[in-house]
Amino acid sequence: MMFLKAFLVGGIICVIGQLLIDLTKLTPAKILVLFVCLGVVLGGFGIYDKLVDFAGAGATIPLTGFGNALANGVKKAVAENGFIGVVTGGFTACAGGVTVAMLSGLIVSMIARPKDK
């Protein structure tokens, strides 16, 4: 049942993104930023955590999950370190994911042969 929940929630998030691409003049980059910011706002208010409890990876894998991780990292760091946690919390919480993304991009750039159009 958890797989179905994850599939449905992740799919709904993707459908929302596709509808934004198809029905608005927003660029994909703006939509990605919108999703991260939405995850931060919902995570800051504790709403997104309920969605994560319900759907698991269906809510944590999309970009809204990245925003939620940033918000949770900042909340935790502020509770532990005070105001400096506003700056350090997001970096600490998402360092692993950002590192994997950068290393993956580096490996793909070494393997792929880009072609001019």
Backbone as ProteinMPNN parsed JSONL, in Angstrom:
{"seq_chain_A": "MMFLKAFLVGGIICVIGQLLIDLTKLTPAKILVLFVCLGVVLGGFGIYDKLVDFAGAGATIPLTGFGNALANGVKKAVAENGFIGVVTGGFTACAGGVTVAMLSGLIVSMIARPKDK", "coords_chain_A": {"N_chain_A": [[0.82, -1.192, 0.0], [2.036, 1.186, 0.661], [3.667, 1.723, -1.52], [1.81, 2.373, -3.484], [0.692, 4.724, -2.41], [2.978, 6.371, -2.441], [3.467, 6.443, -5.193], [1.124, 7.694, -6.131], [1.121, 10.238, -4.816], [3.636, 11.305, -5.618], [3.164, 11.255, -8.362], [1.021, 13.058, -8.58], [2.296, 15.43, -7.85], [4.06, 15.642, -9.997], [2.194, 15.882, -12.1], [1.061, 18.348, -11.481], [3.299, 19.974, -11.939], [3.61, 19.509, -14.724], [1.191, 20.557, -15.677], [1.578, 23.236, -15.005], [3.66, 23.834, -16.768], [2.374, 23.433, -19.234], [0.069, 25.099, -19.18], [0.732, 27.65, -18.36], [2.9, 30.522, -18.758], [5.221, 30.148, -17.492], [8.655, 29.398, -17.14], [10.487, 26.264, -17.194], [12.573, 26.415, -15.295], [11.673, 28.389, -13.507], [9.457, 27.101, -12.503], [10.64, 24.95, -11.173], [12.016, 26.334, -9.147], [9.793, 27.427, -7.882], [8.596, 25.07, -6.887], [10.553, 24.219, -5.019], [10.512, 26.391, -3.248], [7.85, 26.232, -2.416], [7.953, 23.799, -1.049], [9.647, 24.577, 1.036], [8.071, 26.487, 2.373], [5.753, 24.98, 3.072], [7.039, 23.021, 4.576], [8.139, 24.59, 6.595], [5.878, 25.324, 8.032], [5.137, 22.877, 8.932], [3.38, 21.315, 7.531], [4.144, 19.817, 5.309], [5.512, 17.681, 6.372], [3.536, 15.967, 7.277], [2.56, 15.033, 4.86], [4.81, 13.656, 4.0], [4.898, 11.649, 5.943], [2.631, 10.269, 5.16], [3.091, 9.544, 2.423], [5.783, 8.887, 2.078], [8.603, 8.234, 0.125], [7.39, 9.24, -2.147], [6.848, 11.823, -1.554], [9.25, 12.858, -0.631], [11.187, 12.659, -2.631], [10.582, 14.374, -4.939], [11.19, 17.858, -5.925], [9.894, 19.47, -4.074], [10.248, 18.071, -1.759], [12.965, 18.488, -1.329], [12.935, 21.189, -0.664], [11.471, 20.979, 1.696], [13.304, 19.523, 3.242], [15.304, 21.455, 3.491], [13.925, 23.403, 5.02], [13.382, 21.952, 7.389], [15.986, 21.425, 8.222], [16.9, 24.009, 8.781], [15.131, 24.735, 10.864], [15.914, 22.889, 12.834], [18.637, 23.583, 13.197], [18.433, 26.22, 14.076], [17.175, 25.817, 16.521], [19.23, 24.51, 17.848], [21.584, 26.116, 17.545], [20.898, 28.781, 17.553], [20.443, 32.009, 15.999], [22.364, 31.835, 13.922], [21.868, 29.414, 12.803], [20.009, 29.807, 10.813], [21.455, 30.308, 8.556], [23.259, 28.136, 8.4], [21.797, 25.762, 8.69], [20.262, 24.793, 6.45], [22.293, 24.112, 4.638], [23.637, 22.091, 6.024], [21.631, 20.138, 6.311], [21.107, 19.344, 3.693], [23.475, 18.632, 2.507], [24.452, 16.067, 1.759], [22.728, 15.243, -0.37], [23.169, 17.308, -2.246], [25.88, 16.936, -2.741], [25.909, 14.355, -3.939], [24.435, 14.963, -6.255], [26.165, 16.778, -7.522], [28.484, 15.209, -7.92], [27.41, 13.207, -9.564], [26.706, 14.73, -11.807], [29.283, 15.515, -12.591], [30.453, 13.031, -13.287], [28.765, 12.221, -15.39], [29.287, 14.294, -17.182], [31.87, 13.687, -17.894], [31.572, 11.322, -19.268], [29.61, 11.714, -21.288], [29.234, 12.994, -24.602], [28.719, 16.033, -25.621], [26.805, 17.576, -28.229], [26.752, 20.162, -30.616], [23.915, 22.051, -31.632]], "CA_chain_A": [[0.0, 0.0, 0.0], [2.923, 2.345, 0.713], [4.122, 2.003, -2.883], [0.708, 3.043, -4.174], [0.629, 6.082, -1.877], [4.134, 7.105, -2.96], [3.248, 6.641, -6.617], [0.059, 8.67, -6.335], [1.543, 11.579, -4.388], [4.68, 11.738, -6.545], [2.523, 11.498, -9.652], [0.249, 14.304, -8.494], [3.26, 16.534, -7.879], [4.522, 15.738, -11.388], [1.081, 16.391, -12.91], [0.986, 19.784, -11.212], [4.395, 20.582, -12.687], [3.304, 19.452, -16.151], [0.124, 21.527, -15.937], [2.185, 24.567, -14.974], [4.393, 24.0, -18.018], [1.455, 23.483, -20.369], [-0.994, 26.095, -19.091], [1.239, 28.972, -17.999], [4.089, 30.937, -19.491], [6.375, 29.973, -16.613], [9.714, 28.54, -17.668], [10.754, 25.141, -16.296], [13.425, 26.833, -14.179], [10.839, 29.086, -12.53], [8.603, 26.094, -11.871], [11.488, 24.222, -10.226], [12.211, 27.215, -7.988], [8.495, 27.486, -7.216], [8.412, 23.831, -6.132], [11.446, 24.226, -3.855], [9.982, 27.381, -2.302], [6.626, 25.672, -1.855], [8.385, 22.81, -0.063], [10.176, 25.299, 2.201], [6.952, 27.1, 3.102], [4.952, 23.911, 3.682], [7.873, 22.398, 5.601], [8.263, 25.523, 7.704], [4.647, 25.271, 8.822], [4.923, 21.512, 9.393], [2.352, 20.655, 6.721], [4.752, 18.851, 4.394], [5.901, 16.49, 7.132], [2.376, 15.062, 7.287], [2.537, 14.408, 3.545], [5.92, 12.694, 4.002], [4.459, 10.503, 6.746], [1.632, 9.537, 4.381], [3.535, 9.035, 1.119], [7.187, 8.478, 2.077], [9.457, 8.695, -0.967], [6.582, 9.985, -3.1], [6.881, 13.227, -1.154], [10.605, 13.335, -0.353], [12.026, 12.654, -3.827], [10.425, 15.571, -5.78], [11.844, 19.07, -5.44], [9.225, 19.967, -2.876], [10.907, 17.376, -0.655], [14.225, 19.183, -1.088], [12.587, 22.392, 0.084], [11.106, 20.547, 3.042], [14.544, 19.19, 3.953], [15.938, 22.732, 3.838], [13.181, 24.02, 6.126], [13.6, 21.175, 8.608], [17.367, 21.649, 8.64], [16.995, 25.34, 9.386], [14.445, 24.703, 12.161], [16.747, 22.148, 13.786], [19.848, 24.344, 13.491], [18.064, 27.387, 14.883], [16.926, 25.331, 17.875], [20.498, 24.119, 18.469], [22.658, 27.115, 17.479], [20.388, 30.143, 17.531], [20.216, 32.69, 14.73], [23.303, 31.381, 12.883], [21.273, 28.237, 12.192], [19.281, 30.214, 9.608], [22.398, 30.202, 7.438], [23.953, 26.844, 8.335], [20.901, 24.61, 8.778], [19.927, 24.258, 5.13], [23.48, 23.472, 4.067], [23.899, 20.858, 6.757], [20.584, 19.155, 6.054], [21.066, 18.909, 2.286], [24.829, 18.46, 1.988], [24.593, 14.765, 1.108], [22.021, 15.259, -1.648], [23.865, 18.218, -3.166], [27.142, 16.285, -3.118], [25.601, 13.294, -4.902], [24.043, 15.603, -7.513], [27.357, 17.344, -8.156], [29.339, 14.116, -8.394], [26.734, 12.579, -10.695], [26.887, 15.633, -12.944], [30.68, 15.433, -13.015], [30.657, 11.748, -13.957], [28.054, 12.246, -16.671], [29.984, 15.21, -18.085], [33.077, 13.017, -18.388], [31.174, 10.222, -20.148], [28.799, 12.185, -22.4], [29.83, 13.842, -25.627], [27.684, 16.959, -26.073], [26.868, 17.956, -29.625], [26.127, 21.442, -30.915], [22.722, 21.945, -32.476]], "C_chain_A": [[0.87, 1.265, 0.0], [3.425, 2.722, -0.678], [3.05, 2.757, -3.661], [0.582, 4.495, -3.712], [1.769, 6.934, -2.434], [3.949, 7.422, -4.437], [2.209, 7.727, -6.871], [0.495, 10.082, -5.962], [2.635, 12.12, -5.307], [4.114, 12.057, -7.914], [1.719, 12.781, -9.659], [1.167, 15.514, -8.532], [3.779, 16.737, -9.307], [3.438, 16.282, -12.311], [0.93, 17.901, -12.709], [2.089, 20.518, -11.973], [4.126, 20.606, -14.182], [2.201, 20.436, -16.521], [0.667, 22.956, -15.915], [2.978, 24.841, -16.248], [3.435, 24.231, -19.181], [0.513, 24.685, -20.351], [-0.523, 27.5, -18.722], [2.438, 29.305, -18.872], [5.338, 30.853, -18.617], [7.397, 29.06, -17.283], [9.923, 27.367, -16.708], [11.619, 25.528, -15.094], [12.608, 27.54, -13.096], [9.92, 28.108, -11.796], [9.406, 25.288, -10.854], [11.722, 25.049, -8.97], [10.916, 27.334, -7.191], [8.266, 26.246, -6.361], [9.3, 23.791, -4.892], [10.914, 25.204, -2.805], [8.698, 26.897, -1.652], [6.958, 24.623, -0.784], [8.92, 23.459, 1.198], [9.03, 25.863, 3.035], [6.119, 26.028, 3.808], [5.732, 23.192, 4.775], [8.034, 23.288, 6.821], [7.046, 25.522, 8.613], [4.325, 23.864, 9.319], [3.891, 20.74, 8.6], [2.967, 19.551, 5.873], [5.184, 17.573, 5.107], [4.758, 15.475, 7.218], [2.26, 14.332, 5.951], [3.649, 13.368, 3.429], [5.545, 11.461, 4.814], [3.467, 9.634, 5.97], [2.246, 8.835, 3.172], [5.0, 8.611, 1.067], [7.966, 9.09, 0.921], [8.68, 9.455, -2.036], [6.552, 11.47, -2.794], [8.302, 13.739, -0.942], [11.476, 13.433, -1.599], [11.819, 13.889, -4.712], [11.082, 16.798, -5.156], [11.164, 19.687, -4.236], [9.811, 19.303, -1.629], [12.245, 17.991, -0.311], [13.972, 20.459, -0.291], [12.2, 22.07, 1.516], [12.342, 20.196, 3.862], [15.299, 20.451, 4.362], [15.257, 23.365, 5.049], [13.417, 23.272, 7.437], [15.017, 21.349, 9.129], [17.551, 22.994, 9.314], [16.315, 25.35, 10.748], [15.3, 24.013, 13.217], [17.984, 22.95, 14.184], [19.555, 25.586, 14.315], [17.81, 26.967, 16.325], [18.226, 24.999, 18.6], [21.486, 25.273, 18.597], [22.171, 28.556, 17.503], [20.305, 30.693, 16.114], [21.149, 32.232, 13.607], [22.773, 30.136, 12.173], [20.457, 28.547, 10.954], [20.172, 30.035, 8.387], [22.943, 28.78, 7.294], [23.033, 25.639, 8.234], [20.572, 23.971, 7.446], [21.088, 23.542, 4.483], [23.76, 22.131, 4.723], [22.892, 19.769, 6.391], [20.658, 18.568, 4.65], [22.437, 18.641, 1.69], [25.011, 17.147, 1.242], [23.948, 14.737, -0.26], [22.698, 16.15, -2.67], [25.173, 17.601, -3.635], [26.915, 15.186, -4.144], [25.222, 13.891, -6.251], [25.257, 16.163, -8.253], [28.265, 16.25, -8.7], [28.717, 13.393, -9.58], [26.874, 13.428, -11.95], [28.302, 15.592, -13.481], [30.944, 14.151, -13.789], [29.989, 11.729, -15.323], [28.76, 13.174, -17.656], [31.273, 14.602, -18.635], [32.741, 11.93, -19.398], [30.501, 10.746, -21.425], [29.619, 13.037, -23.357], [28.75, 14.803, -26.145], [27.898, 17.346, -27.54], [26.179, 19.309, -29.788], [24.925, 21.225, -31.822], [22.801, 22.936, -33.602]], "O_chain_A": [[0.497, 2.283, -0.582], [3.589, 3.904, -0.982], [3.36, 3.681, -4.413], [0.386, 5.393, -4.531], [1.557, 8.074, -2.848], [4.239, 8.533, -4.882], [2.4, 8.583, -7.735], [0.259, 11.023, -6.721], [2.567, 13.273, -5.731], [4.533, 13.019, -8.556], [1.736, 13.517, -10.646], [0.851, 16.514, -9.176], [3.918, 17.87, -9.767], [3.735, 17.064, -13.214], [0.697, 18.638, -13.667], [1.843, 21.56, -12.58], [4.384, 21.613, -14.841], [2.271, 21.079, -17.568], [0.255, 23.789, -16.721], [2.967, 25.963, -16.754], [3.654, 25.113, -20.012], [0.194, 25.232, -21.406], [-1.311, 28.445, -18.77], [2.925, 28.466, -19.629], [6.381, 31.413, -18.954], [7.036, 28.068, -17.917], [9.573, 27.464, -15.532], [11.412, 25.016, -13.993], [12.825, 27.315, -11.905], [9.645, 28.275, -10.608], [8.896, 24.974, -9.779], [11.638, 24.531, -7.856], [10.942, 27.341, -5.96], [7.793, 26.355, -5.229], [8.849, 23.375, -3.825], [10.872, 24.885, -1.617], [8.48, 27.128, -0.462], [6.312, 24.574, 0.262], [8.686, 22.968, 2.303], [9.022, 25.732, 4.259], [5.817, 26.15, 4.995], [5.157, 22.796, 5.789], [8.062, 22.801, 7.952], [7.169, 25.7, 9.825], [3.35, 23.673, 10.045], [3.557, 19.612, 8.964], [2.386, 18.475, 5.731], [5.215, 16.502, 4.5], [4.994, 14.267, 7.229], [1.904, 13.154, 5.911], [3.45, 12.314, 2.825], [5.849, 10.34, 4.406], [3.465, 8.411, 6.109], [1.957, 7.665, 2.92], [5.417, 8.017, 0.072], [7.991, 10.309, 0.754], [9.274, 10.248, -2.768], [6.265, 12.285, -3.672], [8.54, 14.941, -1.062], [12.421, 14.222, -1.62], [12.81, 14.424, -5.209], [11.481, 16.771, -3.992], [11.818, 20.37, -3.448], [9.859, 19.916, -0.563], [12.635, 18.021, 0.856], [14.708, 20.77, 0.646], [12.557, 22.799, 2.441], [12.421, 20.532, 5.043], [15.867, 20.511, 5.453], [15.922, 23.807, 5.986], [13.628, 23.894, 8.478], [15.231, 21.415, 10.339], [18.274, 23.106, 10.304], [16.858, 25.912, 11.699], [15.404, 24.484, 14.35], [18.345, 22.999, 15.36], [20.357, 25.963, 15.17], [18.187, 27.681, 17.253], [18.327, 25.179, 19.813], [22.153, 25.411, 19.623], [22.993, 29.472, 17.474], [20.121, 29.945, 15.153], [20.749, 32.243, 12.443], [23.192, 29.839, 11.054], [20.228, 27.665, 10.126], [19.701, 29.657, 7.314], [23.072, 28.278, 6.178], [23.449, 24.592, 7.739], [20.599, 22.747, 7.318], [20.913, 22.497, 3.855], [24.081, 21.153, 4.047], [23.266, 18.614, 6.185], [20.304, 17.407, 4.448], [22.551, 18.443, 0.48], [25.659, 17.118, 0.196], [24.554, 14.257, -1.219], [22.791, 15.785, -3.842], [25.536, 17.73, -4.805], [27.657, 15.095, -5.122], [25.643, 13.38, -7.289], [25.358, 16.033, -9.473], [28.762, 16.356, -9.822], [29.428, 13.006, -10.508], [27.131, 12.902, -13.034], [28.507, 15.631, -14.694], [31.589, 14.181, -14.837], [30.581, 11.273, -16.301], [28.824, 12.869, -18.847], [31.715, 14.966, -19.724], [33.54, 11.647, -20.291], [30.796, 10.267, -22.52], [30.571, 13.709, -22.961], [27.955, 14.432, -27.009], [29.03, 17.428, -28.017], [25.146, 19.566, -29.169], [24.92, 20.331, -32.668], [21.891, 23.006, -34.428]]}, "name": "protein", "num_of_chains": 1, "seq": "MMFLKAFLVGGIICVIGQLLIDLTKLTPAKILVLFVCLGVVLGGFGIYDKLVDFAGAGATIPLTGFGNALANGVKKAVAENGFIGVVTGGFTACAGGVTVAMLSGLIVSMIARPKDK"}
